[in-house]
mmCIF file with all atom_site columns, C-alpha atoms in Angstrom:
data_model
loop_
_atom_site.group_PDB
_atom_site.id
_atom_site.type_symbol
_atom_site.label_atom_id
_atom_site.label_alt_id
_atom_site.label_comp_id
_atom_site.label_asym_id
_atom_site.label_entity_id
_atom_site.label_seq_id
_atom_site.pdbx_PDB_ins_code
_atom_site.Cartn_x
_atom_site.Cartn_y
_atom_site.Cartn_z
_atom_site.occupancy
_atom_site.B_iso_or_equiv
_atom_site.pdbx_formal_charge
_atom_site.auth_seq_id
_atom_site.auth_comp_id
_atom_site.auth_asym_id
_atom_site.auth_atom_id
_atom_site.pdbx_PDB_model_num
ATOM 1   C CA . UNK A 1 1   ? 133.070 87.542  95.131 1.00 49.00 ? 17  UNK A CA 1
ATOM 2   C CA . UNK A 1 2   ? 129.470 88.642  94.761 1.00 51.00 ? 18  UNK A CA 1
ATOM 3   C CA . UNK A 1 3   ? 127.068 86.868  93.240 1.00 51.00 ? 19  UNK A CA 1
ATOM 4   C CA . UNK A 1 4   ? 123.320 88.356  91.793 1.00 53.00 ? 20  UNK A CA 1
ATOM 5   C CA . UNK A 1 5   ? 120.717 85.984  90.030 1.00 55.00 ? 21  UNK A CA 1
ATOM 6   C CA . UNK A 1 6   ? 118.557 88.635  89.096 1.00 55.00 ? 22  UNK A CA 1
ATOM 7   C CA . UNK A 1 7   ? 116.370 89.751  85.705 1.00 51.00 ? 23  UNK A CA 1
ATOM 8   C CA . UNK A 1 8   ? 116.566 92.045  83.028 1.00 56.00 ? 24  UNK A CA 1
ATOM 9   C CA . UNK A 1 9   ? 113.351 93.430  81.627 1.00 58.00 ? 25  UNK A CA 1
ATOM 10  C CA . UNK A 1 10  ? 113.314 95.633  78.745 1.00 65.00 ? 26  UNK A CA 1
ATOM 11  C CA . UNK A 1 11  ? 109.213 96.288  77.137 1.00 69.00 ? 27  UNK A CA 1
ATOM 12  C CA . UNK A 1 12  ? 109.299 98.174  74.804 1.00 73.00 ? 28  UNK A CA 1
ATOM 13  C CA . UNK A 1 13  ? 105.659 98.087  74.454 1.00 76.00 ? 29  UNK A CA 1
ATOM 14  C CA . UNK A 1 14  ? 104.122 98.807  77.600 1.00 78.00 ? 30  UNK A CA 1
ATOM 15  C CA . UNK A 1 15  ? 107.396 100.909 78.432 1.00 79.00 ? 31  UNK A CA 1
ATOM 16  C CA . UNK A 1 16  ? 105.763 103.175 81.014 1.00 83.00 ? 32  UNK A CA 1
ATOM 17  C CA . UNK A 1 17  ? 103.872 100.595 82.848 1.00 82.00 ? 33  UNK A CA 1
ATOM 18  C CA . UNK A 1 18  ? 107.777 98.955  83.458 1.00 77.00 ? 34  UNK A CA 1
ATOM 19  C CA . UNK A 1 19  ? 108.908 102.380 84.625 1.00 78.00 ? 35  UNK A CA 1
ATOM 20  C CA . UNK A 1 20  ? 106.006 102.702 86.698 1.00 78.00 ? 36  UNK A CA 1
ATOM 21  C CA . UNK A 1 21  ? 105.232 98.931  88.042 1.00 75.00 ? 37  UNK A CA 1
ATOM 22  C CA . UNK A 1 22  ? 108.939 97.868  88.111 1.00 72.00 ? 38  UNK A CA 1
ATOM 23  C CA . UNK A 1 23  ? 110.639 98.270  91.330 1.00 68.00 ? 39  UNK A CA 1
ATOM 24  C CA . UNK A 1 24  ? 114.091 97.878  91.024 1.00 68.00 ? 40  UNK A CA 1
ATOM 25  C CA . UNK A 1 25  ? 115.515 97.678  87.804 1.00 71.00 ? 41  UNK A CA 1
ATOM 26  C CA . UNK A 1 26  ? 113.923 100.919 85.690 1.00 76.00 ? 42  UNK A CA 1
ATOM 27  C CA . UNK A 1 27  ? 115.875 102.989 88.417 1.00 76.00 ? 43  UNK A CA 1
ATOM 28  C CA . UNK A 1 28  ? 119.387 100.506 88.372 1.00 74.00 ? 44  UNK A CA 1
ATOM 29  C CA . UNK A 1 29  ? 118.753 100.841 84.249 1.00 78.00 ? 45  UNK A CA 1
ATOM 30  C CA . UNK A 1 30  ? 118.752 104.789 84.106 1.00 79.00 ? 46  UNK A CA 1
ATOM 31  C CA . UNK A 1 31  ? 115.237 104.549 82.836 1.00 78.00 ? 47  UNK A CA 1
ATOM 32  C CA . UNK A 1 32  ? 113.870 106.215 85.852 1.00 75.00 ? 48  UNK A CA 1
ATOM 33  C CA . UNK A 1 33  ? 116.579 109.000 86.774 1.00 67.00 ? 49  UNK A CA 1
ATOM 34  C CA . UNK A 1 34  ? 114.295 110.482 89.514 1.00 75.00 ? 50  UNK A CA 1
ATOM 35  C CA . UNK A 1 35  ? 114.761 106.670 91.105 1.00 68.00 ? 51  UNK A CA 1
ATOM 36  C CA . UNK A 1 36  ? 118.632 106.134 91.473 1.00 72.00 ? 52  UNK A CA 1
ATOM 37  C CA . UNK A 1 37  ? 121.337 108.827 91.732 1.00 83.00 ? 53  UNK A CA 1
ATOM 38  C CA . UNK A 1 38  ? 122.997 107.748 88.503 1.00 84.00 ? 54  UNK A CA 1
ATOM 39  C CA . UNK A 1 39  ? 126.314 109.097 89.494 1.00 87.00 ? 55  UNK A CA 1
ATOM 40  C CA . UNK A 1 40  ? 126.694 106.796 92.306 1.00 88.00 ? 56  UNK A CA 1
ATOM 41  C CA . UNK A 1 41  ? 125.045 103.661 90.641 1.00 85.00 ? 57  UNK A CA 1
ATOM 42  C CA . UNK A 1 42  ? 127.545 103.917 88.105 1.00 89.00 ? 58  UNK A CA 1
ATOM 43  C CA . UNK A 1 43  ? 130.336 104.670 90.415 1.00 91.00 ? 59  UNK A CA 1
ATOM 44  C CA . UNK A 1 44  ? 129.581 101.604 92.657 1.00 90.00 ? 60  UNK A CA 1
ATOM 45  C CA . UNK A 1 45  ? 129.241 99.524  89.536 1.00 89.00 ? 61  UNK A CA 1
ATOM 46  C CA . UNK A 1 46  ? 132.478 100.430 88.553 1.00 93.00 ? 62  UNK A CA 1
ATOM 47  C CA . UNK A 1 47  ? 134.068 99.356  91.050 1.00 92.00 ? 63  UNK A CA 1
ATOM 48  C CA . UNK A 1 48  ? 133.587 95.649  90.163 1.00 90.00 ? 64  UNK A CA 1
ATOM 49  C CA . UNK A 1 49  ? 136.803 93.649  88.743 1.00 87.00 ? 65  UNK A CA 1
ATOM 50  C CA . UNK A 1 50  ? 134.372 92.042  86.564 1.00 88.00 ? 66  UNK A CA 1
ATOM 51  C CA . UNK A 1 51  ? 130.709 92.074  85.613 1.00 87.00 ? 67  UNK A CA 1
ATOM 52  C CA . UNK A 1 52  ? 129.338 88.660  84.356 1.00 87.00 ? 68  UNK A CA 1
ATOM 53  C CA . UNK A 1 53  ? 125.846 88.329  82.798 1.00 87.00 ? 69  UNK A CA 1
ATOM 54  C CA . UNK A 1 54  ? 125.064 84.727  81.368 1.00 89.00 ? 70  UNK A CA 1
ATOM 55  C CA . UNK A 1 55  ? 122.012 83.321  79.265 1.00 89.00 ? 71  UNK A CA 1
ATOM 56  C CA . UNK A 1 56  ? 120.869 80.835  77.287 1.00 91.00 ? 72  UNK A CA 1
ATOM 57  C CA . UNK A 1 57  ? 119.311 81.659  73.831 1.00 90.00 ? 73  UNK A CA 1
ATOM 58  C CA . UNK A 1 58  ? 116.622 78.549  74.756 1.00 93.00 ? 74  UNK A CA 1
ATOM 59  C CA . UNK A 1 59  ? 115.436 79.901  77.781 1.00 90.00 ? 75  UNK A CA 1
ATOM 60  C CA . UNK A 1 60  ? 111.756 78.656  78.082 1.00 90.00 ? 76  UNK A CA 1
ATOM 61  C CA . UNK A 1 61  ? 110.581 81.137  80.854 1.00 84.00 ? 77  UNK A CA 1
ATOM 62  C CA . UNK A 1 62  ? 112.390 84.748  79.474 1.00 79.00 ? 78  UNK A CA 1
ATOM 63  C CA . UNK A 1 63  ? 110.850 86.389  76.629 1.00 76.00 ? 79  UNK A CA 1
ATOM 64  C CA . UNK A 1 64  ? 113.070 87.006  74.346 1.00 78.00 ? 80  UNK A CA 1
ATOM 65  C CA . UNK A 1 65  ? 115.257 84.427  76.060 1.00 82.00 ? 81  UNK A CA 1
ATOM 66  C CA . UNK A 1 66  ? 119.066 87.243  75.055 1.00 77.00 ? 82  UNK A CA 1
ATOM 67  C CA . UNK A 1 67  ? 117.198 89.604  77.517 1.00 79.00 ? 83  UNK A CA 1
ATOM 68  C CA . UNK A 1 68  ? 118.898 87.720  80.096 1.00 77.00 ? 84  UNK A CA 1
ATOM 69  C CA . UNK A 1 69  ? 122.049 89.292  78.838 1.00 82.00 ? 85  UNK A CA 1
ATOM 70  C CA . UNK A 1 70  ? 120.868 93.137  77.645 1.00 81.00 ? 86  UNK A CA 1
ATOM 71  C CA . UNK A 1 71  ? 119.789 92.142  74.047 1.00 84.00 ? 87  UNK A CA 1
ATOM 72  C CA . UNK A 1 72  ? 115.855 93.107  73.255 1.00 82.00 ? 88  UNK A CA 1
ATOM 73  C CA . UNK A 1 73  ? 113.265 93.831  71.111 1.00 82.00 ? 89  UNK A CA 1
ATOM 74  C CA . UNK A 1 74  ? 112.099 97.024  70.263 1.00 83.00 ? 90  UNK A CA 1
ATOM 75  C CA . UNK A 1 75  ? 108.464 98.163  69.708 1.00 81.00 ? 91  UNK A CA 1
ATOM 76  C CA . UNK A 1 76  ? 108.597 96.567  66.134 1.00 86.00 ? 92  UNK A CA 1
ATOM 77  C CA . UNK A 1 77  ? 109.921 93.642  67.209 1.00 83.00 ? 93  UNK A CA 1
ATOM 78  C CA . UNK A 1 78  ? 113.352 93.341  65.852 1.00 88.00 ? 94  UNK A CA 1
ATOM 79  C CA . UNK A 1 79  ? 115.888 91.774  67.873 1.00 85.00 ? 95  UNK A CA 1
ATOM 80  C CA . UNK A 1 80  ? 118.349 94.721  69.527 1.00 88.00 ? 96  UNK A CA 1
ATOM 81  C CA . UNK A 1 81  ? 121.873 93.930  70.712 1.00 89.00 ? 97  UNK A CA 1
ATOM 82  C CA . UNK A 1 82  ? 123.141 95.523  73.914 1.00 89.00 ? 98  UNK A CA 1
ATOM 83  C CA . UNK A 1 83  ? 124.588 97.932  72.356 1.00 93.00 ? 99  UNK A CA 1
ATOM 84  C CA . UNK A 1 84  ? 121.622 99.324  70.621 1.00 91.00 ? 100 UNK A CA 1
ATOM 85  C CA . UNK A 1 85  ? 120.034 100.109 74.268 1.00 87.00 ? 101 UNK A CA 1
ATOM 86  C CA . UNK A 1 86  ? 120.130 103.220 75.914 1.00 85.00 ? 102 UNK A CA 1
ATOM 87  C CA . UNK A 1 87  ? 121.967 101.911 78.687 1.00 86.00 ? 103 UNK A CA 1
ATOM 88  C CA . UNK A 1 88  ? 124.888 101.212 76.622 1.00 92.00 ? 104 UNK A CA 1
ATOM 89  C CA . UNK A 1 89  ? 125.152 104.121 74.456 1.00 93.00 ? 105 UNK A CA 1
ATOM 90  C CA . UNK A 1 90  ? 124.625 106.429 77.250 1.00 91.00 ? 106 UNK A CA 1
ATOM 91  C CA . UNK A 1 91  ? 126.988 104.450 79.242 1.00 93.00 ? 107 UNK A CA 1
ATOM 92  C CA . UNK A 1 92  ? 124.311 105.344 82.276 1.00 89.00 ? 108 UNK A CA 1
ATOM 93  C CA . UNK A 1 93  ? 125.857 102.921 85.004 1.00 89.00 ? 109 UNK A CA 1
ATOM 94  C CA . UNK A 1 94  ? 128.862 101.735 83.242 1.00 93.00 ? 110 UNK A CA 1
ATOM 95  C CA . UNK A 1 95  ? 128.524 98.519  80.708 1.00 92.00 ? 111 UNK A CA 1
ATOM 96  C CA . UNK A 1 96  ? 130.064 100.497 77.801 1.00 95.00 ? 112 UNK A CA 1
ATOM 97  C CA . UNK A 1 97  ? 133.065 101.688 80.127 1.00 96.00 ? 113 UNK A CA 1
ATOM 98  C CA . UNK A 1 98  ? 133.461 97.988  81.074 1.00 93.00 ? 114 UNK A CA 1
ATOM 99  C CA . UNK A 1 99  ? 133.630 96.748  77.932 1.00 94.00 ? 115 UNK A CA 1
ATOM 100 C CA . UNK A 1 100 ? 135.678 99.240  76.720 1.00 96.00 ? 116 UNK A CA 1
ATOM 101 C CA . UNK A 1 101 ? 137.859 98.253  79.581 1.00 95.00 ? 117 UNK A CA 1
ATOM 102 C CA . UNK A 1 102 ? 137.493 94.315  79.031 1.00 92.00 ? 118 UNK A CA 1
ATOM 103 C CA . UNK A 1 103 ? 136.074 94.195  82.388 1.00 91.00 ? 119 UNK A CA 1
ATOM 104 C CA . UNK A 1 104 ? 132.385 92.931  81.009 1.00 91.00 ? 120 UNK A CA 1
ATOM 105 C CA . UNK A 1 105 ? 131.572 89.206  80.378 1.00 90.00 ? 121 UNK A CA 1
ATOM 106 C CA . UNK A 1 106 ? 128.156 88.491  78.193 1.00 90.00 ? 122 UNK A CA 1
ATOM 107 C CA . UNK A 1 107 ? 127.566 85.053  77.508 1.00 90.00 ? 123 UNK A CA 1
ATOM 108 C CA . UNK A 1 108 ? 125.086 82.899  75.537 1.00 90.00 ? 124 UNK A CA 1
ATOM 109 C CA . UNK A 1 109 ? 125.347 79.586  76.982 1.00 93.00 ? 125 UNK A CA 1
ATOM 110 C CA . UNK A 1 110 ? 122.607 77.253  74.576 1.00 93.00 ? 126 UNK A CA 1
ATOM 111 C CA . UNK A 1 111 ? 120.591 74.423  75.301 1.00 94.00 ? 127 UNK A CA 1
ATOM 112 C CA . UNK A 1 112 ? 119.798 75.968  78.725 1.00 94.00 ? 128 UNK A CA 1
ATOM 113 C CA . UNK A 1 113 ? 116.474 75.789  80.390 1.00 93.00 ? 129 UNK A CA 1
ATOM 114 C CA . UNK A 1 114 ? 115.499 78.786  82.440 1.00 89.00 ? 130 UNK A CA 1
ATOM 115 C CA . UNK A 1 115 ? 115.449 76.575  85.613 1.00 89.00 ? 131 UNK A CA 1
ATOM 116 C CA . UNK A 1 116 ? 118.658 75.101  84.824 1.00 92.00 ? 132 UNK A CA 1
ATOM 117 C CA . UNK A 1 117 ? 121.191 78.038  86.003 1.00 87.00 ? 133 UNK A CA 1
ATOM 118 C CA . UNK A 1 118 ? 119.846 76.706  89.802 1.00 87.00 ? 134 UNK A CA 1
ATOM 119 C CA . UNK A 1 119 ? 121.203 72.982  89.157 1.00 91.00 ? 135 UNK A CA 1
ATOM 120 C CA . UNK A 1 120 ? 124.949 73.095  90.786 1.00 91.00 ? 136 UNK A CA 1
ATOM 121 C CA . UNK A 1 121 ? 126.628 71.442  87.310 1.00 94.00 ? 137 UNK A CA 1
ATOM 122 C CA . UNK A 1 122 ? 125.204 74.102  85.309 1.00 93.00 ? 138 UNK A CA 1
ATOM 123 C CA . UNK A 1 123 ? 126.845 76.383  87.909 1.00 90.00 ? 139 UNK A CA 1
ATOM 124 C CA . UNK A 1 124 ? 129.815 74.742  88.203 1.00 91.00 ? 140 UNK A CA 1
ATOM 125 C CA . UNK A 1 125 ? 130.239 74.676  84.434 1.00 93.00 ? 141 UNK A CA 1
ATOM 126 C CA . UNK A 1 126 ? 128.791 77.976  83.814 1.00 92.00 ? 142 UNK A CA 1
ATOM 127 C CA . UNK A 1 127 ? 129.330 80.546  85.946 1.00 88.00 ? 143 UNK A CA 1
ATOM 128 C CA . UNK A 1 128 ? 131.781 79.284  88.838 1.00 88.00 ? 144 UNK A CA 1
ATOM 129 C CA . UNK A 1 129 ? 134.643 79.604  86.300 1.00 88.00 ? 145 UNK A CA 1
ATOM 130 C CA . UNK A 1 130 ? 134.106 83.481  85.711 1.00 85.00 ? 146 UNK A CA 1
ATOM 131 C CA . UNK A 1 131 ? 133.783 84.138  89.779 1.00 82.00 ? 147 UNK A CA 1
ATOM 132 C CA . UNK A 1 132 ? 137.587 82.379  90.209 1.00 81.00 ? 148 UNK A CA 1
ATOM 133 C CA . UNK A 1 133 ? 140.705 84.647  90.036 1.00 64.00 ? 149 UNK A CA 1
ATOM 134 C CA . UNK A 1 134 ? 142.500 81.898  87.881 1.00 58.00 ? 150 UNK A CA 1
ATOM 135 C CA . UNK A 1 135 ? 139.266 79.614  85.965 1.00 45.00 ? 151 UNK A CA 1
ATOM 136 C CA . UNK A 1 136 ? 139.808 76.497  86.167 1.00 45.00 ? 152 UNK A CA 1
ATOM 137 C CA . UNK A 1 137 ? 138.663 73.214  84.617 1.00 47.00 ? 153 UNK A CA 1
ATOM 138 C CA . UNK A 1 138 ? 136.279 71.190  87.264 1.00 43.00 ? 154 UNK A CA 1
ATOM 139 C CA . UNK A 1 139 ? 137.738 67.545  86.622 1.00 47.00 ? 155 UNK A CA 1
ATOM 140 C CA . UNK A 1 140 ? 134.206 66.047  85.781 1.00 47.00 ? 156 UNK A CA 1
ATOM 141 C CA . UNK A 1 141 ? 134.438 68.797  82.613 1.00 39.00 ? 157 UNK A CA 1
ATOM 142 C CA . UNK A 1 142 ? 137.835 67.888  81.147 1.00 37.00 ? 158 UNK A CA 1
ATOM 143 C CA . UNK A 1 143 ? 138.355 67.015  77.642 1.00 34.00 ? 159 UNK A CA 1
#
C-alpha cells in the first residue's frame, strides 16, 4: 500500500497564477497539459486497486475545507462538486473511470481539524481502514 498526504488546490480566481506558480499539481490535474504526459498519468493512476481521498468539512487551514476531496468554488463562489470539475468530466487522469468502476473512495469525515489527519487515532480511525484488504474494526473503536 501507498500512502500520499498531499493537497488539492483549485482557484478559480487567480487560475493562471496556480498554473503558473504551482508545481506539481496543475500538471497531475490536466490543467497544464504541456506539464504531464496525460496518457501516462492516467495510465499509472489506473493502475491503483483503490484511490482514497479523505476530508473534513471543518478543516480550519483549507479554504473551502471539501477541496481536500475535489469539491470547489468557482469564480462566483458557489460551491462545485467533483464532478462539476474538469478533471472529472474529462476523465483527464482517471477519477470518473474509477468511480465508474467503484474503485474511488471520497470521504467527508466532520469535526476534523486540519492538523488532526497527523494524530495516529485519527489515522487509525480514518484512513487505516481503507489501506487494509479486509477493514477492520481497531478494538478501541468498537460499538
Amino acid at each position: 500500500h501507498e500512502l500520499s498526504i498531499a493537497n488539492y488546490w483549485h482557484d478559480p480566481v487567480h487560475f493562471q497564477e496556480m498554473i503558473k506558480e504551482a508545481a506539481l499539481l496543475p500538471g497531475l490535474n490536466g490543467y497544464d497539459p504541456t506539464a504531464t504526459d496525460m496518457t501516462r498519468a492516467k495510465k499509472n493512476f489506473l493502475r491503483l486497486d483503490k484511490a482514497v481521498f479523505v476530508g473534513s468539512a471543518d478543516d480550519d487551514c483549507i479554504n473551502p475545507p471539501l477541496s481536500a476531496v475535489f469539491q470547489f468554488v468557482d469564480k462566483d463562489g458557489t460551491l462545485q462538486s467533483l464532478q462539476d470539475s474538469m478533471e472529472y468530466k474529462n476523465d483527464t487522469f482517471g477519477l470518473r473511470t474509477m468511480e465508474e468502476q467503484g474503485r474511488l473512495v471520497i470521504q467527508d469525515y466532520p469535526g476534523l481539524e486540519h492538523l488532526s489527519w497527523r494524530k495516529p487515532k485519527v489515522f487509525e480511525k480514518y484512513v487505516l481502514p481503507h489501506l487494509l484488504e479486509e477493514p477492520v474494526m481497531l478494538p478501541e473503536y468498537k460499538k
